[in-house]
Amino acid sequence: QVRERLKQQVAEMKEKFPGFRPGLAILQAGNRDDSNLYINMKLKAAAEIGISASHIKLPNTATEAEVLKCITSLNGDPAIHGFIVQLPLDSDKPINTEKITNAVSPEKDVDGLSSINAGKLSRGDLGDCFIPCTPKGCLELIRQTGIQIAGKRAVVVGRSKIVGAPMHDLLLWNHATVTTCHSKTSTLAEEVGKADILVVAAGKAEVVKGEWIKPGAIVIDCGINHVPDSTKPSGKRVVGDVVYSTAKEKASYITPVPGGVGPMTVAMLMQSTVESAQRFLEKYQPGKWNIQYNQLTPKMPVPSDIEISQSCIPKPIVQVAKEVGLLPDEVELYGQTKAKIHLSVLKRLKSQPDGKYVVVTGITPTPLGEGKSTTTVGLVQALGAHLHQNVFACIRQPSQGPTFGIKGGAAGGGYCQVIPMEEFNLHLTGDIHAVTAANNLVAAAIDARIFHELSQTDQALYNRLVPSVNGVRKFSDIQIRRLQKLGINKTDPAALTKEEVNLFVRLDIDPGTITWQRVLDTNDRFLRKITIGQSPTEKGFSRTAQFDITVSSEIMAVLALSDGLDDMKKRLGRMVVASSRRGEPVTTDDLGVTGALAVLMRDAVKPNLMQTLEGTPVFVHAGPFANIAHGNSSVLADKIALKLVGKEGFVVTEAGFGADIGMEKFFNIKCRYSGLQPHVVVLVATVRALKMHGGGPAVTAGVPLPKEYMEENLQLLAKGCSNLNKQIQNARMFGVPVVVAVNAFKTDTKAELALVVQLAKEAGAFDAVECTHWAEGGKGAVALAQAVLRASQTPSNFRFLYNVELPVVDKIRLIAQQIYGASDIELLPEAQEKVALYTKQGFGNLPICMAKTHLSLSHDPEQKGAPTGFVLPIRDIRASVGAGFLYPLVGTV
């Protein structure tokens, strides 16, 4: 009866919430036969009812700490609604059972053994606690007799925490008059004889005699005892705590042993699990986060960004993680406001459908700013805090170069910021420093290798690379890969010929071909060109080199495009740092540093979790440049976020610079490698920037803006919308609907804003919306969020601009003509040589990552609007083979 009812309830849950199943976990330590039998009964019952049950079995060597760690994980797993610790714990290590049962989260403690649930039961809070399954089953059996419990005299024999004591409380709060008897009760027969309801849980074979029982009493026998019986094959039989043969003559109802209380106990465990799942559904909708949003009270005039950031008290990041469905062991805290997220979450959620994927881009940038980051944050605040959608922002980590330069930080602005902004803009969790360390390790390895090859014999090099340890030489895995690359299929170091040793030990790097530079995450102009190797210890080996900014390192691009630790390691190993004198590419794998790089980057590969001013979650991860790299945050952050938000949720990411650069690379490079398909493009524009594209005067930092930007000028604005028109066409070229976000400033007039909206729609935008989120937070982007919601429901026919198998020159020409508006391209001699070289080296089928000015659709930063008919000059081409693209250098960038 009970199981059929539960089966129906579970079926109704599944029908109402597709994909949802109540979850039960059973944690066992050891391998006791009786425990295995009970667990199998529970698993069978769960399967019959439709509960998703899992059995976690620890060895009998499990320590208390290991059991507690497992409990912590189950406490945090949203798919588990109830779990029990199978007692007794069969471990050869000392374990405090009380500590273990109290570690179980009270809202999942379907065995009702924690002190909190026991305390609530003793106080009569029956609707707000879990009751131990055996007493709960006993009560159900009593009720099934039809007796009215209220006012009856009940006697409980036994006072254990699992049965006797909670049975007393349960009968008491069901209004029976209850007496508890135990081993010290001297008048046991007399007390038993008074009972209308008798529950026996003494744990002693046939301790209660049939003649003691009051005629017509209800007897519930919880005992399971083994007594000798020579007639049985096992030599023993199972009896209860009551003498059944005589008691059944006097009782109106008595439970048999076995087959009475046991099955009902299992049924009550299932019922408690279903009740827990129902409570979960009342509190949380499956796929819908139960998230606490921060209420903003915007001030006018709008204070500085730092004032706004510091005026908001962020939620503890552990709370944010829990709100979005992350488990405790998937979260690595870095203080109170930021955390790293383990990649194991992807494996856990692999069957979860992805949410909607939105990319924020902009018109061609101007010094007046368009507010892409601010719009990204404003949009997620609107979608989350105001429209109550599951939503994640995924953005890049800023470099300290621009942070301490004119540009400043990248946390957004006004009432649309990632907080705390100081943590966001400075250091964060050290990912950029890890890139610096890894990059400079490669640089050091290059020069050290050249130095040693110049100053040592083949045999001396061989002895260093493959040292004899206790008389035995052995190749490492990375050395075996190098031998295979050279066509030497040998694994015994003693078997190499002199010629093979020479090939193996000498990379023979041509110093003039070294493309790998040292990096630093600071704008230090005096390191742009340096001479290295001036110490006397370097024996005259010196060369001209340079420092770049850390975020321009190929390792940063590798981090952003990797889809896991193994993939990152492979990409790190493929990075080409120079060519040999024979014209062959020299990789980091050839240098033998791939493993070391992976170790340095092992924490950096985990995305960083933060939050916005209004409490919506943000992943901050990777920060590749948008000119010589692809200018987008990490694939991993996007993939994890898309799983966490669920099918109806949204992930909003931002592409660097304008749509012709960041968005084009987002589509052709990032989406190509990730396999993800975007649903909506949000294109950010401002009246002021469009006026500059219409021919408005130049602006200078610190100087008041010319009147053209402060007063209404519809003619200038209409002319500048040619850039907006072109960027809308660029986005639509990829088959994705475009929503234009017109980021409003107080100097904009209604007529100007209306004109931009009108022209955007005429150019083919799905919608165009005026936004005031900088001053109002998410509230000012609600109309934008609603437009994005509508656009995401339309078909997205996403497609790439080109096939990577096309020749390098054809791919460059397609981007130049289709995206920039060029009439053709011109390859300078150096670029022509590189096309031939990279094609010969096997890199011709990589995607293209154009490195050009971000200030114009053309190569000339002075050409605003939407220039056409120009020839795009390609002065050189370089390869980021590990990251996976070729980057042509356009003009003088």
PDB file of C-alpha atoms in Angstrom, residues 360-366 368-376 657-659 681-693 717 720-728 738-745 748 752-753 755-757 759-761 765 767-773 784:
ATOM      1  CA  VAL A 360      28.209  40.970 -26.302  1.00  0.00           C
ATOM      2  CA  THR A 361      30.188  42.960 -28.862  1.00  0.00           C
ATOM      3  CA  GLY A 362      30.219  46.539 -30.099  1.00  0.00           C
ATOM      4  CA  ILE A 363      30.602  48.985 -32.925  1.00  0.00           C
ATOM      5  CA  THR A 364      34.160  49.929 -33.876  1.00  0.00           C
ATOM      6  CA  PRO A 365      35.616  51.418 -30.661  1.00  0.00           C
ATOM      7  CA  THR A 366      36.434  55.085 -30.162  1.00  0.00           C
ATOM      8  CA  LEU A 368      34.659  57.858 -26.105  1.00  0.00           C
ATOM      9  CA  GLY A 369      33.904  54.260 -25.122  1.00  0.00           C
ATOM     10  CA  GLU A 370      30.878  52.102 -25.826  1.00  0.00           C
ATOM     11  CA  GLY A 371      30.503  50.257 -22.503  1.00  0.00           C
ATOM     12  CA  LYS A 372      30.619  46.580 -23.540  1.00  0.00           C
ATOM     13  CA  SER A 373      31.678  45.325 -20.099  1.00  0.00           C
ATOM     14  CA  THR A 374      29.132  47.570 -18.391  1.00  0.00           C
ATOM     15  CA  THR A 375      26.426  46.295 -20.748  1.00  0.00           C
ATOM     16  CA  THR A 376      27.462  42.662 -20.186  1.00  0.00           C
ATOM     17  CA  PHE A 657      37.087  45.368 -29.327  1.00  0.00           C
ATOM     18  CA  GLY A 658      34.466  45.755 -32.090  1.00  0.00           C
ATOM     19  CA  ALA A 659      32.402  43.124 -33.865  1.00  0.00           C
ATOM     20  CA  VAL A 681      24.553  38.786 -30.498  1.00  0.00           C
ATOM     21  CA  VAL A 682      24.197  41.960 -28.407  1.00  0.00           C
ATOM     22  CA  LEU A 683      25.802  44.863 -30.270  1.00  0.00           C
ATOM     23  CA  VAL A 684      26.596  47.877 -28.067  1.00  0.00           C
ATOM     24  CA  ALA A 685      26.561  51.392 -29.513  1.00  0.00           C
ATOM     25  CA  THR A 686      26.535  54.947 -28.172  1.00  0.00           C
ATOM     26  CA  VAL A 687      25.330  58.169 -29.763  1.00  0.00           C
ATOM     27  CA  ARG A 688      28.663  59.869 -29.045  1.00  0.00           C
ATOM     28  CA  ALA A 689      30.788  57.142 -30.650  1.00  0.00           C
ATOM     29  CA  LEU A 690      28.526  57.019 -33.708  1.00  0.00           C
ATOM     30  CA  LYS A 691      28.919  60.780 -34.113  1.00  0.00           C
ATOM     31  CA  MET A 692      32.684  60.295 -34.216  1.00  0.00           C
ATOM     32  CA  HIS A 693      32.193  57.661 -36.946  1.00  0.00           C
ATOM     33  CA  LEU A 717      24.723  60.739 -36.093  1.00  0.00           C
ATOM     34  CA  GLY A 720      28.038  57.547 -38.292  1.00  0.00           C
ATOM     35  CA  CYS A 721      25.386  54.827 -38.189  1.00  0.00           C
ATOM     36  CA  SER A 722      27.070  53.409 -41.298  1.00  0.00           C
ATOM     37  CA  ASN A 723      29.447  51.705 -38.866  1.00  0.00           C
ATOM     38  CA  LEU A 724      26.545  50.322 -36.859  1.00  0.00           C
ATOM     39  CA  ASN A 725      24.926  49.100 -40.065  1.00  0.00           C
ATOM     40  CA  LYS A 726      28.107  47.293 -41.158  1.00  0.00           C
ATOM     41  CA  GLN A 727      28.610  45.638 -37.781  1.00  0.00           C
ATOM     42  CA  ILE A 728      24.985  44.438 -37.761  1.00  0.00           C
ATOM     43  CA  VAL A 738      21.329  40.752 -33.391  1.00  0.00           C
ATOM     44  CA  VAL A 739      19.963  42.932 -30.584  1.00  0.00           C
ATOM     45  CA  VAL A 740      21.398  46.476 -30.501  1.00  0.00           C
ATOM     46  CA  ALA A 741      21.943  47.977 -27.045  1.00  0.00           C
ATOM     47  CA  VAL A 742      22.015  51.771 -27.263  1.00  0.00           C
ATOM     48  CA  ASN A 743      23.987  52.738 -24.171  1.00  0.00           C
ATOM     49  CA  ALA A 744      22.445  56.110 -23.265  1.00  0.00           C
ATOM     50  CA  PHE A 745      24.339  59.105 -21.856  1.00  0.00           C
ATOM     51  CA  ASP A 748      21.864  62.188 -25.640  1.00  0.00           C
ATOM     52  CA  GLU A 752      19.100  60.936 -31.263  1.00  0.00           C
ATOM     53  CA  LEU A 753      18.332  57.747 -29.337  1.00  0.00           C
ATOM     54  CA  LEU A 755      17.196  57.612 -34.639  1.00  0.00           C
ATOM     55  CA  VAL A 756      19.765  54.992 -33.644  1.00  0.00           C
ATOM     56  CA  VAL A 757      17.000  52.532 -32.709  1.00  0.00           C
ATOM     57  CA  LEU A 759      18.351  52.806 -38.193  1.00  0.00           C
ATOM     58  CA  ALA A 760      19.465  49.661 -36.323  1.00  0.00           C
ATOM     59  CA  LYS A 761      16.149  47.955 -37.045  1.00  0.00           C
ATOM     60  CA  ALA A 765      18.673  44.059 -36.134  1.00  0.00           C
ATOM     61  CA  ASP A 767      15.537  44.666 -31.999  1.00  0.00           C
ATOM     62  CA  ALA A 768      17.229  47.823 -30.749  1.00  0.00           C
ATOM     63  CA  VAL A 769      16.801  49.033 -27.181  1.00  0.00           C
ATOM     64  CA  GLU A 770      17.756  52.129 -25.218  1.00  0.00           C
ATOM     65  CA  CYS A 771      19.630  51.213 -22.003  1.00  0.00           C
ATOM     66  CA  THR A 772      20.335  53.159 -18.796  1.00  0.00           C
ATOM     67  CA  HIS A 773      22.029  50.423 -16.781  1.00  0.00           C
ATOM     68  CA  LEU A 784      17.381  44.793 -23.331  1.00  0.00           C
TER      69      LEU A 784
END
